[in-house]
CSV table of C-alpha atoms in Angstrom, one decimal:
chain,number,residue,atom,x,y,z
A,1,MET,CA,-15.7,-29.8,-48.4
A,2,ALA,CA,-16.1,-32.1,-45.6
A,3,THR,CA,-12.5,-32.1,-44.7
A,4,GLN,CA,-12.5,-28.1,-44.9
A,5,ARG,CA,-15.3,-28.0,-42.3
A,6,PHE,CA,-13.6,-30.3,-40.1
A,7,ARG,CA,-10.4,-28.1,-40.4
A,8,VAL,CA,-12.3,-24.9,-39.8
A,9,ARG,CA,-14.2,-26.7,-36.6
A,10,GLY,CA,-10.8,-27.8,-35.3
A,11,LEU,CA,-9.2,-24.6,-35.7
A,12,GLY,CA,-12.2,-22.9,-34.1
A,13,ALA,CA,-11.7,-25.5,-31.3
A,14,VAL,CA,-8.1,-24.7,-30.9
A,15,ALA,CA,-8.7,-21.1,-30.9
A,16,ALA,CA,-11.3,-21.3,-28.2
A,17,ALA,CA,-9.0,-23.6,-25.8
A,18,ALA,CA,-6.4,-21.1,-26.8
A,19,ALA,CA,-8.4,-18.1,-25.6
A,20,ALA,CA,-9.7,-20.0,-22.4
A,21,GLY,CA,-6.0,-20.9,-21.6
A,22,MET,CA,-5.3,-17.3,-21.8
A,23,ALA,CA,-8.1,-16.3,-19.8
A,24,ALA,CA,-7.1,-18.6,-17.2
A,25,GLY,CA,-3.5,-17.4,-17.3
A,26,ALA,CA,-4.8,-13.9,-17.1
A,27,LEU,CA,-7.0,-14.6,-14.0
A,28,VAL,CA,-4.1,-16.4,-12.1
A,29,THR,CA,-1.9,-13.5,-12.9
A,30,MET,CA,-4.3,-11.0,-11.7
A,31,ALA,CA,-4.9,-13.3,-8.5
A,32,ALA,CA,-1.1,-13.3,-7.9
A,33,GLN,CA,-1.0,-9.5,-8.4
A,34,ARG,CA,-3.8,-8.9,-6.2
A,35,HIS,CA,-2.4,-11.0,-3.6
A,36,ALA,CA,0.9,-9.1,-4.1
A,37,LEU,CA,-0.6,-5.7,-3.7
A,38,GLU,CA,-2.3,-7.0,-0.4
A,39,THR,CA,1.0,-8.0,0.9
A,40,LEU,CA,2.4,-4.8,0.2
A,41,ARG,CA,-0.6,-2.9,1.5
A,42,VAL,CA,-0.5,-4.8,4.9
A,43,ARG,CA,3.5,-4.5,5.0
A,44,LEU,CA,2.9,-0.6,4.4
A,45,GLU,CA,0.6,-0.3,7.2
A,46,HIS,CA,2.9,-2.0,9.6
A,47,LEU,CA,5.8,0.3,8.3
A,48,GLU,CA,3.4,3.3,8.9
A,49,ARG,CA,2.4,2.2,12.5
A,50,THR,CA,6.1,1.6,13.1
A,51,ALA,CA,7.2,5.0,12.0
A,52,HIS,CA,4.3,6.7,14.2
A,53,SER,CA,5.3,4.7,17.2
A,54,GLN,CA,8.8,6.0,16.7
A,55,GLN,CA,7.8,9.4,16.2
A,56,HIS,CA,5.9,9.3,19.5
A,57,THR,CA,9.0,7.6,21.2
A,58,ASN,CA,11.1,10.5,19.9
A,59,LEU,CA,8.6,12.8,21.2
A,60,ALA,CA,8.9,11.3,24.3
A,61,ASN,CA,12.4,11.2,24.8
A,62,GLN,CA,12.5,14.9,23.7
A,63,GLN,CA,9.9,15.7,26.2
A,64,ARG,CA,11.9,14.1,29.0
A,65,LEU,CA,15.2,15.7,28.1
A,66,HIS,CA,13.5,19.0,27.9
A,67,TRP,CA,11.9,18.7,31.5
A,68,GLU,CA,15.4,17.7,32.9
A,69,LEU,CA,17.0,20.6,31.4
A,70,LEU,CA,14.4,22.7,33.0
A,71,SER,CA,14.6,21.0,36.1
A,72,LYS,CA,18.3,21.8,36.4
A,73,ALA,CA,17.8,25.3,35.7
A,74,ILE,CA,14.8,25.9,37.7
A,75,ASP,CA,17.0,24.3,40.6
A,76,ASP,CA,20.1,26.2,39.8
A,77,PRO,CA,19.8,30.0,39.3
A,78,GLU,CA,23.4,29.9,37.5
A,79,LEU,CA,22.2,27.3,35.0
A,80,ALA,CA,19.0,29.4,34.6
A,81,GLU,CA,21.0,32.3,33.4
A,82,VAL,CA,21.7,30.4,30.3
A,83,LEU,CA,17.9,30.2,29.6
A,84,ASP,CA,17.3,33.8,30.3
A,85,LEU,CA,16.3,35.0,26.5
A,86,PHE,CA,13.5,37.1,27.8
A,87,GLU,CA,12.6,40.5,26.2
A,88,ALA,CA,13.3,42.5,29.4
A,89,PRO,CA,15.7,41.5,32.5
A,90,VAL,CA,13.9,39.5,35.1
A,91,SER,CA,14.5,38.5,38.7
A,92,THR,CA,15.8,35.1,39.6
A,93,LYS,CA,12.3,34.3,41.1
A,94,GLN,CA,10.5,35.4,37.7
A,95,ARG,CA,13.1,33.6,35.7
A,96,ARG,CA,12.2,30.3,37.8
A,97,GLN,CA,8.5,30.9,37.4
A,98,TYR,CA,9.1,31.5,33.5
A,99,LEU,CA,10.9,28.1,33.2
A,100,TYR,CA,8.1,26.5,34.9
A,101,ALA,CA,5.5,28.2,32.7
A,102,ASN,CA,7.5,27.1,29.8
A,103,ALA,CA,7.3,23.6,31.2
A,104,LEU,CA,3.5,23.6,31.5
A,105,TYR,CA,3.0,25.1,27.8
A,106,THR,CA,5.3,22.6,26.3
A,107,ASN,CA,3.9,19.6,28.1
A,108,ALA,CA,0.6,20.5,27.1
A,109,LEU,CA,1.9,21.0,23.2
A,110,PHE,CA,3.7,17.5,23.5
A,111,TYR,CA,0.4,16.0,24.8
A,112,TYR,CA,-1.6,17.6,21.6
A,113,ARG,CA,1.4,16.4,19.2
A,114,ILE,CA,1.1,12.7,20.3
A,115,GLY,CA,-2.8,12.9,20.3
A,116,ASN,CA,-3.6,12.7,24.1
A,117,ILE,CA,-5.7,15.8,24.0
A,118,SER,CA,-7.3,17.4,20.8
A,119,ARG,CA,-6.9,21.1,19.6
A,120,GLU,CA,-10.0,22.1,21.4
A,121,GLU,CA,-8.8,20.4,24.9
A,122,PHE,CA,-5.4,22.3,24.5
A,123,PHE,CA,-7.2,25.5,23.9
A,124,GLY,CA,-9.3,25.2,26.9
A,125,TYR,CA,-6.1,24.2,28.9
A,126,VAL,CA,-4.0,27.2,27.9
A,127,ARG,CA,-7.0,29.2,28.4
A,128,GLY,CA,-7.0,28.2,32.0
A,129,ILE,CA,-3.3,28.8,32.5
A,130,LEU,CA,-3.5,32.1,30.9
A,131,GLN,CA,-5.6,33.2,34.1
A,132,ASN,CA,-2.2,33.4,35.8
A,133,PRO,CA,-0.5,36.4,35.4
A,134,VAL,CA,2.9,35.0,35.7
A,135,VAL,CA,2.0,32.8,32.5
A,136,ARG,CA,0.8,35.8,30.8
A,137,GLU,CA,3.8,37.8,31.7
A,138,TYR,CA,5.8,34.8,30.5
A,139,TRP,CA,4.1,34.5,27.1
A,140,TYR,CA,4.7,38.2,26.5
A,141,ALA,CA,8.3,37.9,27.3
A,142,THR,CA,8.9,35.0,25.0
A,143,ARG,CA,7.1,36.7,21.9
A,144,HIS,CA,10.1,37.0,19.9
A,145,GLN,CA,11.2,33.4,20.5
A,146,ARG,CA,7.8,32.4,19.1
A,147,ALA,CA,8.3,34.5,16.0
A,148,THR,CA,11.4,32.5,14.9
A,149,ILE,CA,9.6,29.1,14.8
A,150,ALA,CA,8.6,28.1,11.2
A,151,ASP,CA,5.3,28.9,9.8
A,152,GLY,CA,3.0,25.9,9.2
A,153,SER,CA,4.3,23.8,12.0
A,154,ASP,CA,2.0,22.8,15.0
A,155,GLU,CA,3.9,24.8,17.2
A,156,ALA,CA,3.9,28.1,15.1
A,157,GLU,CA,-0.1,27.6,14.8
A,158,LEU,CA,-0.7,26.8,18.2
A,159,GLY,CA,1.5,30.1,19.4
A,160,ARG,CA,-1.0,32.2,17.0
A,161,MET,CA,-3.7,30.7,18.6
A,162,VAL,CA,-2.7,31.6,22.1
A,163,ASP,CA,-1.9,34.8,21.0
A,164,GLU,CA,-5.3,35.5,19.6
A,165,LEU,CA,-6.8,33.9,23.0
A,166,LEU,CA,-4.7,36.1,25.0
A,167,THR,CA,-5.8,39.4,23.2
A,168,GLN,CA,-9.4,38.1,23.5
A,169,LEU,CA,-9.0,37.7,27.3
A,170,GLU,CA,-7.4,40.9,28.1
A,171,GLU,CA,-10.0,42.8,25.8
A,172,SER,CA,-13.0,40.9,27.6
A,173,ASP,CA,-14.7,42.4,30.5
A,174,ALA,CA,-16.7,38.8,30.9
A,175,ASP,CA,-16.2,37.5,34.4
A,176,GLU,CA,-16.7,34.2,32.9
A,177,TRP,CA,-13.2,33.5,31.4
A,178,TRP,CA,-13.9,30.2,30.5
A,179,VAL,CA,-16.0,31.3,27.7
A,180,VAL,CA,-13.9,33.9,26.2
A,181,GLY,CA,-12.5,32.9,23.0
A,182,GLU,CA,-13.5,30.6,20.2
A,183,PRO,CA,-12.4,27.2,20.4
A,184,PRO,CA,-10.8,25.9,17.2
A,185,SER,CA,-13.0,23.3,15.3
A,186,SER,CA,-11.1,20.0,14.3
């Protein structure tokens, strides 16, 4: 009988040792997995920052190219004719003004896209430039071009916001133009 108890106790000790070994192995495995997940998280964050930085670089390059093309067209009436996509015929002077208005607007759009200004600041800036009749004429003359921009894009949403703001500005009889329109909420 004593031998049987010893065997039972011996088996119990072996089972306890095996369970402790399995638990220790599980803890080591979990620690290794946690370390691997943390390494992956850090790497993913780095890749996201790199991608975001690359997107800003690409936007900056596109903005610079856009300005170079517009500058050439503003300086050369023959080149400006290539960009004459307005709804109604315009004079050389108007075309140059419209191209400059386009540069002002796209610069603000770029600043918004890279996060240098908020949506509210974009709204305020546009509300200011819409006080100029040439900018308003430009906006109306390019309405059909904006209609081709894909819905859901920043550019389409901001364009609709500017359309609504322009309507509100023209319907307002307030002398205080800077309070017209409801700035977007973040």
